[in-house]
Each structure stands twice: as structure tokens, then as C-alpha cells.
XYZ file of C-alpha atoms in Angstrom:
774
model
C -0.059 -0.042 -0.109
C 1.049 3.573 -0.001
C 2.725 6.671 2.051
C 1.879 6.477 5.473
C 3.388 9.300 5.555
C 2.065 12.283 8.706
C 1.026 14.801 5.982
C -0.167 12.069 4.115
C -4.175 13.926 6.237
C -5.040 17.414 4.800
C -3.381 19.835 6.746
C -4.379 23.319 5.173
C -7.477 24.010 2.991
C -8.555 28.030 1.617
C -12.739 28.545 1.466
C -13.616 30.419 -2.107
C -17.363 30.703 -3.187
C -19.443 31.734 -6.384
C -22.605 32.132 -6.495
C -24.559 29.101 -6.686
C -21.630 27.045 -4.481
C -18.857 27.021 -1.859
C -15.688 25.155 -2.958
C -13.043 24.495 -0.237
C -9.215 23.359 -2.021
C -7.681 21.188 0.533
C -3.884 19.721 1.134
C -0.875 17.862 2.092
C 1.735 19.607 4.140
C 4.217 18.418 1.859
C 2.122 20.221 -0.894
C 2.174 16.610 -2.674
C -1.806 16.563 -3.611
C -5.319 18.397 -3.391
C -8.788 18.106 -3.155
C -11.843 19.508 -3.340
C -14.922 19.186 -1.310
C -18.343 21.601 -2.411
C -20.888 22.568 -1.191
C -24.528 24.178 -2.044
C -25.943 27.634 -1.303
C -29.467 27.211 -3.246
C -30.772 25.445 -0.374
C -31.590 26.340 2.818
C -32.839 23.635 5.260
C -30.980 21.110 4.127
C -26.594 20.602 3.745
C -25.349 18.767 0.257
C -22.123 18.639 0.934
C -20.201 17.143 -2.563
C -16.730 15.372 -2.603
C -14.744 15.057 -5.984
C -13.210 12.122 -5.869
C -10.472 12.500 -8.016
C -6.531 13.742 -6.712
C -5.404 16.650 -7.323
C -1.505 18.131 -8.294
C -0.541 21.587 -7.437
C -1.214 22.896 -11.511
C -4.114 20.861 -11.941
C -5.321 22.218 -8.711
C -4.437 25.385 -10.118
C -6.389 25.175 -12.832
C -9.761 24.567 -12.000
C -10.169 27.072 -10.305
C -9.860 28.715 -13.265
C -12.356 27.056 -14.975
C -14.418 27.516 -11.729
C -13.804 31.433 -12.612
C -15.129 31.488 -15.858
C -17.768 29.717 -15.664
C -19.244 31.686 -12.437
C -18.608 34.762 -14.873
C -22.116 36.266 -15.228
C -22.873 35.672 -11.125
C -19.409 37.192 -9.940
C -16.841 35.041 -10.664
C -15.450 32.637 -8.126
C -13.666 34.154 -5.381
C -11.796 33.376 -1.933
C -13.542 34.184 1.306
C -10.848 32.837 3.551
C -8.129 30.593 4.587
C -8.986 27.676 6.841
C -7.292 24.502 8.794
C -9.787 22.202 9.611
C -13.551 22.292 9.887
C -15.519 22.113 13.481
C -18.295 21.392 12.362
C -22.396 22.196 10.497
C -24.287 23.946 12.499
C -28.370 24.636 11.874
C -30.857 26.355 14.207
C -34.019 27.582 12.590
C -33.075 27.589 8.666
C -29.521 27.981 7.224
C -26.684 26.306 8.249
C -23.612 27.527 9.240
C -20.109 25.714 8.527
C -17.511 26.408 10.973
C -13.753 26.964 10.654
C -10.264 27.293 12.082
C -9.382 30.821 10.893
C -5.198 30.891 12.866
C -3.658 28.330 14.322
C -1.352 27.240 17.460
C 1.396 24.385 17.819
C 1.772 23.738 21.993
C 3.881 20.486 21.238
C 4.372 17.705 19.741
C 3.762 14.042 21.021
C 6.201 11.529 18.938
C 7.000 14.039 16.603
C 3.025 14.783 16.102
C 2.278 17.859 15.991
C -0.743 19.346 19.011
C -2.346 22.540 17.977
C -4.566 25.048 19.220
C -7.341 27.643 18.046
C -6.542 30.938 18.225
C -8.948 32.078 15.755
C -12.308 30.278 13.924
C -15.784 32.148 12.260
C -19.191 30.953 11.617
C -20.394 31.307 8.076
C -23.955 30.614 6.773
C -23.570 28.618 3.919
C -26.690 29.223 1.861
C -27.399 32.381 -0.722
C -28.708 35.073 1.297
C -31.122 35.525 -1.760
C -33.152 32.299 -1.177
C -33.183 33.251 2.682
C -36.461 33.517 4.817
C -37.399 35.948 7.085
C -35.818 33.445 9.724
C -32.444 33.616 8.994
C -33.253 37.037 10.167
C -35.507 36.501 13.372
C -34.410 36.959 17.114
C -34.603 33.612 17.490
C -32.148 32.871 15.165
C -29.946 35.953 16.180
C -29.788 34.189 19.432
C -28.582 31.205 19.132
C -25.927 32.198 16.834
C -25.358 34.088 19.867
C -24.924 31.540 22.593
C -22.966 29.685 20.252
C -20.394 31.830 19.990
C -20.124 32.159 23.581
C -18.045 28.499 23.851
C -15.200 30.429 22.651
C -13.090 28.194 20.296
C -10.392 29.016 21.565
C -10.004 29.212 25.358
C -8.585 25.432 25.843
C -9.988 23.368 23.325
C -6.670 21.272 21.687
C -6.641 18.919 18.027
C -4.253 17.372 15.649
C -4.248 16.039 12.218
C -1.951 12.502 12.590
C -1.674 11.949 16.658
C -5.083 10.409 18.250
C -4.864 13.884 21.164
C -8.103 12.698 22.261
C -6.744 8.466 23.274
C -4.314 8.325 26.092
C -0.592 7.555 24.651
C -1.028 4.192 25.635
C -4.153 3.129 23.603
C -2.669 4.816 21.095
C 0.013 2.236 21.048
C -1.163 -0.598 21.237
C -4.084 -0.176 19.594
C -5.151 0.946 16.280
C -8.076 2.561 15.392
C -9.034 5.752 12.653
C -12.099 7.094 10.870
C -15.109 7.987 12.012
C -14.577 5.824 15.853
C -12.513 7.575 17.758
C -15.310 10.870 16.541
C -17.509 8.336 19.333
C -14.651 9.124 21.766
C -16.238 11.288 24.806
C -13.812 13.327 25.104
C -14.536 14.025 21.487
C -15.434 17.610 21.461
C -17.674 18.383 18.505
C -18.859 15.007 17.191
C -22.265 15.940 16.822
C -21.271 18.697 15.400
C -18.908 16.323 12.329
C -21.423 13.953 12.202
C -23.733 14.796 8.932
C -20.052 15.452 6.886
C -18.621 12.225 8.283
C -21.825 10.609 8.002
C -22.068 11.603 3.589
C -18.380 10.908 2.503
C -17.792 8.880 4.400
C -15.033 9.817 5.521
C -12.418 11.918 8.482
C -10.562 13.397 5.677
C -11.147 17.374 6.493
C -13.025 18.482 9.459
C -10.660 17.741 13.241
C -11.337 16.151 16.435
C -11.593 18.445 19.252
C -10.568 18.873 22.986
C -11.936 19.924 25.924
C -9.531 20.910 28.501
C -5.863 21.217 29.235
C -2.999 21.004 27.119
C 0.663 22.097 28.382
C 4.252 21.152 27.990
C 7.844 22.242 29.250
C 10.492 21.232 29.095
C 12.600 20.446 32.067
C 15.484 18.578 33.516
C 17.106 16.675 36.286
C 21.166 16.357 37.125
C 21.408 18.012 33.625
C 19.237 16.109 31.557
C 16.604 17.238 29.612
C 13.292 15.183 28.916
C 9.870 16.555 27.921
C 7.030 16.493 30.810
C 3.428 17.021 28.832
C 0.109 17.474 31.381
C -3.300 16.072 29.576
C -6.919 16.725 30.537
C -9.990 15.723 28.188
C -12.437 16.358 30.179
C -15.425 14.165 28.691
C -19.309 15.775 26.603
C -21.131 12.913 27.757
C -22.770 14.174 31.122
C -20.981 17.797 30.959
C -21.503 21.231 32.123
C -21.704 23.933 34.684
C -21.138 23.891 39.078
C -24.371 23.546 40.212
C -26.272 22.861 36.688
C -24.619 19.554 36.227
C -24.174 17.159 39.651
C -23.792 13.451 40.349
C -24.513 11.193 37.911
C -27.193 10.179 35.361
C -28.744 6.904 34.751
C -26.286 5.880 31.718
C -23.201 6.047 34.612
C -22.247 9.017 33.219
C -20.651 12.087 35.604
C -20.660 15.336 35.778
C -16.906 17.343 36.034
C -15.565 14.149 34.747
C -11.611 14.568 33.852
C -9.159 12.083 32.211
C -5.588 13.515 33.226
C -2.325 11.704 31.674
C 0.967 12.708 32.152
C 3.449 12.025 30.265
C 7.659 11.792 30.094
C 9.964 11.326 27.037
C 13.170 11.374 26.601
C 14.562 13.813 23.098
C 15.564 10.352 21.169
C 19.256 10.946 19.809
C 19.217 10.099 15.446
C 18.425 6.932 14.855
C 17.629 6.006 18.014
C 14.673 4.936 20.178
C 12.562 7.676 21.900
C 11.549 6.264 25.239
C 8.631 7.566 26.827
C 6.587 6.767 29.954
C 2.587 8.481 30.769
C 0.413 8.372 33.726
C -3.372 8.438 33.294
C -5.193 9.159 35.799
C -9.475 10.089 36.598
C -11.504 12.458 38.637
C -15.190 12.839 38.013
C -18.721 14.052 40.297
C -19.612 11.676 42.834
C -21.580 9.070 40.883
C -24.934 8.759 43.206
C -28.158 11.340 42.477
C -28.191 14.181 43.850
C -28.051 18.059 43.122
C -28.060 21.296 44.345
C -30.969 23.514 44.087
C -30.331 27.166 43.052
C -33.801 28.742 42.332
C -33.181 32.452 43.282
C -29.444 32.063 45.506
C -30.727 32.203 48.861
C -28.057 30.647 50.255
C -24.596 31.544 49.009
C -23.819 27.716 48.433
C -27.119 25.775 48.165
C -28.352 22.836 49.823
C -27.657 19.251 48.955
C -30.744 17.365 47.609
C -29.800 13.634 47.790
C -31.767 11.094 45.665
C -33.470 9.124 48.392
C -33.647 6.186 45.731
C -31.096 5.152 44.474
C -32.513 3.025 42.566
C -30.254 -0.084 44.094
C -27.555 2.098 43.572
C -27.532 0.624 38.694
C -26.255 4.150 37.955
C -23.776 3.909 40.713
C -22.818 0.288 39.761
C -22.201 1.372 35.659
C -20.185 3.937 35.978
C -17.692 2.347 38.230
C -18.445 -0.473 34.727
C -17.323 1.683 32.507
C -14.445 2.509 34.049
C -13.582 -1.193 34.334
C -14.249 -1.110 30.412
C -12.086 1.711 29.161
C -9.124 1.210 32.410
C -9.219 -1.863 33.399
C -8.802 -3.290 37.085
C -7.851 -2.661 40.214
C -9.805 0.846 40.571
C -9.525 2.680 42.742
C -11.391 5.029 44.206
C -9.700 7.983 46.811
C -12.899 10.107 48.273
C -10.929 13.663 49.555
C -15.365 14.581 51.083
C -15.163 16.096 54.495
C -16.927 13.648 57.312
C -16.022 15.734 60.351
C -16.396 19.293 60.555
C -19.908 22.069 60.424
C -20.161 21.016 56.825
C -22.789 18.343 57.213
C -24.416 18.524 53.470
C -20.960 17.402 52.482
C -20.633 14.672 55.339
C -23.696 13.018 54.730
C -22.572 13.688 51.292
C -19.494 11.479 52.055
C -21.402 8.593 53.541
C -23.615 7.780 51.587
C -20.707 7.840 48.977
C -19.480 4.660 50.894
C -22.453 2.688 51.677
C -23.534 3.314 48.091
C -19.921 1.917 47.568
C -20.138 -0.913 50.442
C -23.965 -2.439 48.802
C -22.342 -2.735 44.957
C -19.618 -4.768 46.299
C -20.923 -7.308 48.506
C -22.353 -8.517 44.839
C -18.185 -9.146 44.464
C -16.288 -12.007 45.143
C -13.797 -11.566 47.852
C -11.421 -11.098 44.298
C -13.267 -8.478 43.415
C -11.020 -5.097 42.730
C -13.653 -2.156 43.494
C -11.164 0.391 46.613
C -12.292 2.620 47.951
C -11.027 5.418 50.304
C -11.621 8.600 51.910
C -9.023 10.839 53.719
C -11.006 14.185 54.945
C -8.163 16.533 52.607
C -9.651 19.799 54.388
C -9.538 17.881 58.046
C -6.310 17.055 57.032
C -4.464 20.461 56.121
C -5.795 22.531 58.420
C -4.470 20.149 61.234
C -0.938 19.790 60.469
C 1.642 21.433 58.144
C 0.519 20.863 54.625
C 3.980 18.776 53.100
C 3.671 16.423 55.641
C 0.362 15.727 54.840
C 1.500 15.756 51.190
C 4.159 12.771 51.800
C 1.705 10.743 53.944
C -0.832 11.453 50.544
C 2.249 9.856 49.650
C 3.124 7.059 50.729
C -0.766 5.525 49.353
C -0.529 6.936 46.200
C 3.182 4.952 45.753
C 1.454 1.782 46.408
C -1.854 2.913 44.553
C 1.365 1.968 41.534
C 2.717 -0.667 43.628
C -1.155 -2.031 41.658
C -2.064 -0.250 38.730
C 1.262 0.374 37.572
C 2.765 2.887 34.270
C 2.867 3.160 30.839
C 6.694 3.335 29.769
C 7.733 1.766 25.734
C 10.696 2.058 23.646
C 9.374 3.844 20.572
C 11.144 3.592 17.365
C 12.436 7.328 15.375
C 10.110 5.854 12.260
C 7.503 5.341 14.163
C 7.858 8.976 15.292
C 8.795 10.480 11.631
C 5.883 8.225 9.986
C 1.798 9.196 10.765
C 0.840 5.469 12.094
C -2.010 7.486 14.131
C -3.948 9.301 10.843
C -7.399 9.316 9.958
C -6.706 7.319 6.156
C -3.997 7.725 4.381
C -2.753 8.933 0.311
C -1.478 5.192 -2.062
C 0.856 6.856 -4.706
C 0.645 3.484 -6.500
C -2.461 4.627 -8.173
C -3.631 8.157 -6.876
C -6.697 7.207 -3.856
C -7.466 7.750 -0.701
C -7.872 5.117 2.156
C -9.120 3.959 5.529
C -7.904 1.764 7.589
C -9.763 -0.600 10.563
C -12.689 1.748 9.896
C -15.036 -0.417 12.076
C -17.966 1.716 14.070
C -19.431 -0.777 15.566
C -16.392 -0.632 17.738
C -17.086 -0.501 21.602
C -14.539 3.420 20.991
C -13.954 4.068 24.890
C -12.543 0.282 25.790
C -9.032 1.208 26.469
C -7.937 -1.397 28.579
C -5.073 -2.442 27.065
C -4.002 -5.885 26.290
C -0.248 -6.959 26.125
C 1.298 -10.272 26.118
C 4.624 -10.877 27.590
C 5.796 -6.870 27.602
C 4.987 -6.801 23.842
C 1.947 -4.680 23.264
C -1.011 -6.432 20.791
C -2.119 -3.584 18.010
C -0.518 -4.416 14.817
C 1.470 -0.869 14.677
C 3.579 -1.865 17.379
C 3.866 -5.283 15.479
C 5.523 -4.089 12.209
C 7.536 -1.151 13.996
C 9.514 -2.760 16.702
C 7.240 -0.748 20.061
C 8.463 -2.586 22.726
C 6.063 -2.203 25.619
C 7.501 -3.179 29.148
C 5.129 -2.080 31.322
C 1.715 -1.191 30.946
C -0.897 0.809 32.987
C -3.846 -1.398 34.059
C -6.231 -0.264 36.586
C -7.342 3.694 37.857
C -7.310 5.982 41.496
C -10.158 7.020 39.872
C -10.669 11.364 42.430
C -12.812 13.054 43.864
C -14.260 15.955 45.855
C -17.343 17.648 46.673
C -16.080 19.708 43.367
C -13.709 17.973 42.065
C -11.253 21.257 41.767
C -9.373 22.596 45.076
C -8.979 19.195 46.086
C -9.502 17.050 43.613
C -6.342 18.818 42.131
C -3.985 18.992 44.895
C -4.398 15.236 45.098
C -3.748 14.673 41.623
C -0.884 17.191 42.186
C 0.748 14.441 44.948
C -0.166 11.560 42.547
C 1.913 12.932 39.804
C 4.466 13.933 41.609
C 5.093 10.674 42.708
C 3.933 8.869 39.169
C 7.193 11.070 38.218
C 9.814 10.136 40.214
C 8.895 5.702 38.351
C 8.352 7.972 34.599
C 11.837 8.876 34.957
C 13.516 5.796 36.458
C 12.219 3.930 33.846
C 13.073 6.343 31.613
C 17.106 6.251 33.307
C 16.587 9.810 34.838
C 17.742 8.789 38.330
C 18.380 5.726 40.340
C 15.884 5.507 42.594
C 12.382 6.109 41.332
C 11.229 8.984 43.625
C 11.575 13.102 43.524
C 10.909 14.550 47.118
C 9.018 17.992 47.552
C 11.981 19.850 48.299
C 12.711 18.916 45.086
C 12.543 21.433 42.261
C 11.167 19.590 39.949
C 8.330 19.926 42.809
C 7.656 22.312 41.862
C 8.125 22.631 37.674
C 5.456 19.562 38.420
C 2.940 21.860 40.645
C 3.348 25.223 38.134
C 2.450 23.272 35.162
C -0.712 20.906 37.601
C -1.446 24.000 39.034
C -1.759 25.798 35.888
C -4.202 22.324 34.477
C -6.737 22.463 37.643
C -6.652 27.131 37.906
C -7.969 25.745 34.088
C -10.701 22.636 34.802
C -12.278 25.324 38.233
C -12.827 27.899 34.976
C -14.870 25.541 32.926
C -16.359 23.612 35.814
C -16.707 26.174 38.487
C -16.832 29.928 36.627
C -13.110 31.048 39.191
C -9.937 30.289 39.033
C -8.697 26.588 41.187
C -8.134 27.651 45.577
C -4.443 26.955 46.003
C -3.893 28.211 49.515
C -2.903 24.392 50.205
C 0.108 24.967 47.364
C 1.020 28.331 48.509
C 1.608 27.415 52.427
C 4.594 24.812 50.501
C 5.214 28.138 48.718
C 5.554 29.300 52.204
C 3.117 31.967 50.679
C 1.621 34.058 53.760
C -1.098 32.107 54.994
C -2.897 35.825 55.121
C -2.396 36.836 51.549
C -3.905 33.428 49.728
C -7.028 33.717 51.608
C -7.341 36.624 50.592
C -6.934 35.392 47.140
C -9.387 32.858 47.963
C -12.011 35.115 48.960
C -11.654 36.856 45.794
C -12.091 33.004 44.157
C -14.777 32.351 46.161
C -16.609 35.475 44.740
C -15.907 35.458 41.230
C -16.605 31.860 41.404
C -20.800 32.874 43.605
C -21.050 35.551 40.542
C -20.735 32.828 37.437
C -22.820 30.262 39.119
C -25.684 33.397 39.870
C -25.672 35.400 36.732
C -24.239 33.687 34.106
C -23.614 29.836 34.624
C -27.359 29.232 32.402
C -26.234 31.003 29.207
C -23.019 28.399 29.898
C -24.631 25.352 30.572
C -26.993 26.625 27.112
C -24.462 27.065 24.889
C -22.191 23.514 25.166
C -25.708 22.131 24.529
C -26.533 23.719 21.651
C -23.309 22.618 20.557
C -23.341 19.292 22.697
C -26.496 18.925 20.439
C -28.000 17.645 23.499
C -30.841 20.347 22.508
C -31.031 20.892 19.043
C -33.426 23.940 17.994
C -37.091 23.295 15.580
C -39.540 25.632 14.135
C -42.848 25.231 15.832
C -41.304 23.605 19.058
C -40.457 26.201 22.178
C -37.440 28.446 22.080
C -34.540 27.195 24.352
C -35.057 29.725 26.082
C -39.017 29.425 26.510
C -38.896 25.488 28.512
C -39.298 26.006 32.276
C -36.380 25.959 34.215
C -37.316 21.653 34.957
C -36.836 20.942 30.669
C -33.796 23.180 30.731
C -32.307 21.788 34.173
C -33.256 17.993 31.801
C -31.520 18.707 28.717
C -29.376 16.506 27.183
C -31.512 13.347 29.541
C -32.921 10.599 27.650
C -36.521 10.655 28.826
C -36.653 14.340 27.374
C -39.602 15.264 25.125
C -38.339 15.181 20.980
C -38.785 19.072 21.431
C -35.365 18.427 22.927
C -33.944 15.374 22.218
C -30.621 13.465 22.115
C -28.321 14.571 19.664
C -27.405 11.603 17.225
C -23.470 11.108 19.837
C -26.839 8.734 22.034
C -28.601 8.203 18.991
C -26.216 6.347 16.882
C -22.187 7.547 17.053
C -21.878 6.338 21.451
C -21.755 2.886 20.746
C -20.193 2.153 24.759
C -23.568 4.049 25.397
C -25.384 0.600 23.947
C -23.645 -1.480 25.765
C -24.480 0.103 28.733
C -27.683 -0.054 27.631
C -28.063 -4.189 27.796
C -26.023 -4.467 30.863
C -27.439 -2.145 32.997
C -28.823 -4.868 34.884
C -26.681 -7.297 35.323
C -24.127 -8.008 38.209
C -21.796 -6.570 38.582
C -19.788 -8.530 39.138
C -18.284 -8.835 35.612
C -17.497 -6.001 34.960
C -15.547 -5.899 38.068
C -14.349 -9.304 39.994
C -11.617 -11.466 39.332
C -7.429 -10.469 38.494
C -4.811 -11.468 40.353
C -4.073 -7.479 42.493
C -6.182 -8.225 46.161
C -5.405 -6.347 49.224
C -4.530 -8.117 52.106
C -7.140 -8.740 54.170
C -8.258 -6.482 56.910
C -10.175 -8.476 60.365
C -13.399 -6.179 60.445
C -16.927 -6.606 61.609
C -20.530 -6.172 59.904
C -21.795 -2.142 59.440
C -25.192 -1.276 61.917
C -27.623 0.373 60.924
C -26.573 2.541 63.170
C -23.746 3.500 62.043
C -24.298 3.718 58.064
C -27.051 6.769 58.591
C -24.031 8.864 61.421
C -22.611 11.923 59.856
C -19.397 10.486 61.365
C -16.569 8.798 59.303
C -18.297 5.600 58.621
C -15.187 3.080 58.460
C -12.606 4.051 61.160
C -9.467 1.779 61.752
C -9.358 0.238 65.038
C -5.863 -0.783 66.305
C -6.817 -4.792 65.646
C -6.538 -3.266 62.002
C -3.988 -0.556 61.979
C -1.247 -3.164 61.439
C -3.015 -4.378 58.302
C -4.024 -1.473 56.538
C -0.145 0.296 57.606
C 1.475 -2.676 55.309
C -1.477 -2.456 53.167
C -0.798 1.953 51.543
C 2.469 2.024 54.311
C 0.258 4.857 56.392
C 1.944 6.765 58.824
C 0.970 6.512 62.115
C -0.399 9.862 62.564
C -3.378 8.826 59.817
C -5.383 6.553 62.365
C -7.936 7.745 64.703
C -7.575 10.021 67.227
C -6.922 7.977 70.742
C -9.979 9.959 71.991
C -11.583 8.302 69.665
C -14.316 4.803 70.690
C -13.485 2.238 68.756
C -15.528 0.407 70.944
C -18.884 1.562 69.398
C -17.753 1.454 66.313
C -18.481 -0.583 63.720
C -16.903 -1.235 60.296
C -17.293 -2.554 57.079
C -17.062 -6.911 56.376
C -14.765 -5.664 53.178
C -11.371 -5.362 52.873
C -12.078 -3.147 50.318
C -13.403 -0.170 51.790
C -10.683 1.454 55.035
C -11.067 5.277 55.984
C -7.420 6.950 56.385
C -8.564 10.304 58.940
C -7.740 11.318 62.083
C -10.381 12.503 64.202
C -9.941 16.457 65.418
C -12.777 18.617 67.913
C -12.020 21.988 66.621
C -14.177 22.367 62.622
C -12.185 22.949 59.541
C -13.718 25.221 57.120
C -11.064 27.922 55.854
C -12.297 30.811 57.554
C -12.309 28.318 61.084
C -8.920 28.473 61.224
C -8.847 31.825 59.684
C -10.617 32.566 62.796
C -7.910 29.768 64.961
C -4.858 32.331 63.719
C -5.132 35.672 65.015
C -3.358 37.160 61.939
C -5.348 35.774 59.092
C -8.824 36.807 61.332
C -6.578 40.869 61.324
C -7.187 40.649 57.662
C -9.653 39.319 57.231
C -11.115 41.849 58.833
C -9.165 44.320 57.202
C -10.303 43.361 53.777
C -13.881 43.592 55.223
C -13.108 47.222 54.889
C -11.389 47.197 51.604
C -14.228 45.556 50.163
C -17.428 47.854 52.254
C -16.838 50.538 48.923
C -17.569 48.136 46.783
C -19.879 45.519 48.816
C -22.602 45.821 51.121
C -21.474 43.956 54.744
C -24.950 41.773 54.536
C -23.006 39.965 51.117
C -19.523 39.833 52.833
C -21.190 38.561 55.426
C -22.715 35.417 53.049
C -19.266 35.273 51.314
C -17.391 34.875 54.680
C -19.664 33.394 57.009
C -22.372 31.603 54.845
C -25.764 33.999 56.819
C -28.654 34.477 55.077
C -28.708 36.715 51.907
C -31.702 37.927 51.985
C -35.207 36.830 55.302
C -37.770 35.952 55.544
C -40.009 34.128 52.859
């Protein structure tokens, strides 16, 4: 067959127009071939696209454009509209179709020699000729939908690649060769709906780019005089996407809010002709997988009340969620919950207790060799009662044992594989001038991310052809959550990344011991990258940068300054949640195709709050129907529907890695409803837990705690590293215990009084009611 060079995909385009058609001319990077796409402009209600099967040379393409210009002289000829770098998709609101184009791009990094780009400018162009449009095209509703879609800023945190599947992990790309339509079915491709019509019409993905939303950062670092490249990628799922208070918990398909996959890649710069060594580690964050929400009507309180559904339907949605994780990442699944287990925040404690109860219920249906592990660690309590660095070291020991269970991915990649596009969506055969699509199978489970490795050698066809040698692979995943999966979760993910970095550098031969201490300069470098990721993800979901007071304490920053910064972020987050989240959620629903406007139906903004909130759920009516992503594109959803009522054990049981048994007692009915910790460590089991996770004595229960009255789950898969305190653990409470911090808070009040009312500040700082009465 023909060449599989990375230049064989179209990367540069020009859009031309005549009175009756648009013409898009696309070429590869090396200018070796040109292709032509025609779009009908005389039809306003349908999208008519035609691809010329001919492959042109540069001169042949120039002649074609000249003939098109001459043939349309009477109606104005052929005009250049814009240069562009890919089609984001097509969308229709009420009448005309619009084409979304990338008009400017910027390279932000590369993986295995394949460039990764971000969008710096985009354009939405109406397709139909103005002469065939009706008054509907100029209606207020049409204009409002246009403006709404444009609030999804494609220049912020969207990235793509022409020749590397950046929506998949490095391990999956090097072990399973998938191309074409199936990659658009992945949960991290945000323009799957927008590209569905052109992909289904042309039966290829040559003209479109697959956009990933989240975070991408690549930096050069060094240790002992040797340089390496660190890449941090966060991929946000589109399947239950939304804003902080409008998307919480899990839906009935097992999809959770704020679902983000984080991958940390470490690679060396290989000399010419040598193998490149590269390693990656994947971790996961997502909302607590229970059916719960927060009442935001009127925002009568600064932090709306929780609403935990009394009926969890035998935790079927929770089971589905963990089945999905097992299918994507393999086993074991290590669950780390950072929710509060004590203090004044009763609602969060209740959610934490309900989460532990749900996991207990799920594990009871599994055999003892199950691969679902659950641990609670009240991060706020630990950080406010001890030094942050000391507590992070304790957490690091837990993560070290977690990595012992899951492993990391490490392989040798031949330079030839880096230079050639082994991940192309299609390739060009120079012998006969035709394009071919490889392994196009829309029925594949695109979200099955568990790697199959045989004796350390990857099973993918590409690996066999090019000699990729996988020495270790990751099997299983760490799942971390707090309440919003933002601030506390980012701290934990940073620490996990730091522990993983030591193992990655050790595998690559950069350090002798697989450890990087918190005092190592690399720890500060890594912290900056994770801090940037945390701010980005927090802005996307919560509306403000992340609270980074723990990072500030590690750096030795003065606590009142960090407190002031976090207070301002809290105010910013509130305003975003109260006044812009509804519009942001509407824009996301339109962009992802969860709401599709129809003539004669209610507009999105005319729906009542209940209907508007339920847009995109399977129970909604046709006027706000599920997108093509659900109806035909997401094979994973279809498969999970089939196993919705099957026992979880088929997905989660088995495996050779099981944790040591911990002698425990059954959980009593009283303990299940207790607000305090459900699974506290008794003195009798503390030794087993230390052997299991290498936890320091300080992580055990307080000596004052009456462990004799505490019942614990009878599963070794559930354990609690929390220690007790009689004092609270909120930010304000911590400051109140520090006179210096209290003075600073009082000073901030004085500075803000000119801009905000005292009642508002008391509401922000102390949670006092903003409005009184009914």
C-alpha cells in the first residue's frame, strides 16, 4: 500500500465561493496532493456536500480554480473567502446551515513527533446564499442562537492534531490502532455532533478535526543536567458536560459530571537513529457517582443546599459508572474520596456517608477477589491541623502503593514511528492516486481503553510492524473526587503526578531511585503545571480559578495573602454560578447537540426550569432530543444499556492483584446513617492497613475516639485514613483560629465595604443568609 506519512492528511484549506456553491480546497503539509469539496448554497434547509474523488496536483488544482472562475463570470466569478486549517463542523438552528472553520492555529506541543495545535481564531459562516434565505434566517431567535453558540469560545482550551489521536491515551494509541469514524465516538471529542453530518455523508474524516476540550501543557525540564519533556493533558468528557451547580452526580447511563481524564507523559529527546523512551500515567476525576443535585433557585444561600435522591434505584447508575471505568481502564479501580467526614458541613458529610454506603452495597455483590477499592481521606481536616508538606507526604505513600497496583506505561518507540503517521485517519496511495481508510469500524467500542499486553509486547498491528516495545503497562485507574472535583482533587492529583514522575524518570534512566521529593526543584516545576491545569478546569466547570491555598503554603506564602486570593476567587465563582451558568449550560447543550432547535417548538429559553435542566437526558421529549451522539454514534452507550441490570461482577471482579484481608465487623444500621466517619480504623486492624498502604500512625483515628462503639464494613476493599478532630475545618474556621488571619479578614472587609454590602460579605465569609423571610 501507499505511504503512511503524517503529511498524508489534509492540513491546510482555502474556502472559495460562487453564487451557487462553496468550494473547499485542501492539501497536505508537503503540498503533494490536493482535494476538492463542494457545498451547495442554493439549499437553505438541507446540507448538501459533494467530495470530488479526483486527487489533484498543484497545477491541476490551479487550472480547476481558473475554470470555475471563468464558468461563473456572469454571477460574480470565484472569490476567495478565507484560508483555514480544518472544519469544526456544521450546525443548523432554525433555517440556514452554518459552517465552523479554524482560521488560525498555534502549535502548543508534539507527541512522538506529531504536532498538537490550539485554535487562536475561528469563523462561523452561513452556507446558503442570501437570495434563498427567508425571514426566519434573520429572526430574533435565530440571532440569539447564533450568539449563544458563539459563547463557546473555541480559542480557549480546545486542542487537536491531524496525525495523533490526542483524545486517546498514549498507551491506547501505541497498542490499539483505530482510525476513521470510531475516534469521533469517543467521549472526549467535543465536536462529534457538529461533524456527524459531513462524516456520515462522505464516509470519512479527511476534512474535519476532532476537538478535545480541557487542558494541554508541554514543558522542558531537566534533572542532573539531562533534559526531558513533560506533557500534561486533561480531557474533559462531553457525555454529561455542564457547569458546577447544573451538572452534579451521575445520570442513569452512569456518566458523571466534571468527568476529566488526566494523562502525564514523560519522554526523552532521542538522538537520530535511536529509540525514544517514553512513559505515561493516566488518572481520573469525576463527580460523586450518586444521584444528587443542589437547589440553585434564587441563590438564597451562598452555597445551595444538597439534594440527595432518597431512591438510588439499587445504585444501578453507580454500578454502571464503575463498569464503564473498568471497560476503559481495566482493573483495579482505586477510589479516593476527599469529602469532609467531620466539621460543621453536615450536607457534605452526609454525601460522604452515602457514597461509602453505596460502595459497600456494590462490593457486597462481588466476590472477595473484586478489584474495586475505596478509601476516604478528609483532606481539609488533615491540611488545617498539620503542616501541608507533612500531610502530602502521607498521601504520597498511599499513592506509591496505588501505583504498585496499577503500574505505569513505559515503552521504546522507534524514531521511524515518530516520523511516520501511524495514527492517520486516512492515507494516500501514490501508486494509484486514491485515499484509503484503515480499520473503519463504527461498531467498535470506542471507549474500551483496557490495554491487552502479551509478555510485555503490545498487541497492536502498528506495534508489530514498527517494533514498539512496551516493557510495562498501566492496568487500572485511580479515581479521585471531592465535592466539586476541583480544588482538593487538584492537590491530590498533583501529588499522584509527583509520585508517578519519580517512577517515570526512573524507568527512563534519569534517576537511580524512583522517588522525587517535595523539596526537589522538579516538584515546584510540576506544581506550576498542575496549578495551571487546576485553574483551567476550575474556570471551565466552576467559573473561577482554583483555590490554591495549599500550593501557597507549600511555597511558604503568607497565609493571609493566600486567604485574600481565595476569597476573591470565591466571590468570582459565586457571580459566575449565579448569573452566567445558565447561559453557559445552554451554549454547551446546543454545541454538543443535546438541544436542537426546531420550528414550531419552544425555544430553549422558553422552557421552564425543569425542562431546561433536563436537556440532553434520555427522558426528555423530542423538542429537546438526544443528539446523534446518543442515537447512533456512541457504541459505548448501547453496550452499557444492555448490561444495565446485569451483576456488576462481570465487569469488576477477578484479577490477581487483591489487597490483604483486614479483619472487620459488619456495618450497623446506626453507623450507616451516622454523620461521622463510617469506616474508621480500629487499633486491631491498623497494622494491616499500614502494611497495605504504608500509612503513618498519624492517619489513624484519634486516641480519644471510642472505637469500641464503631462498626466497620466487613470488606477489606474499604478503609478510612481519616483522623479525628474536635474542631472545624473550613477555611474561615482555620483563619479564626489564627489571630493574624482574623485581622486580615477584618481588613479585607473594610477594603470591600466600598464595593459590597456588609450583608453580602457576611454571606460570603460566614454563610449568613443573604435574604430573610420567605
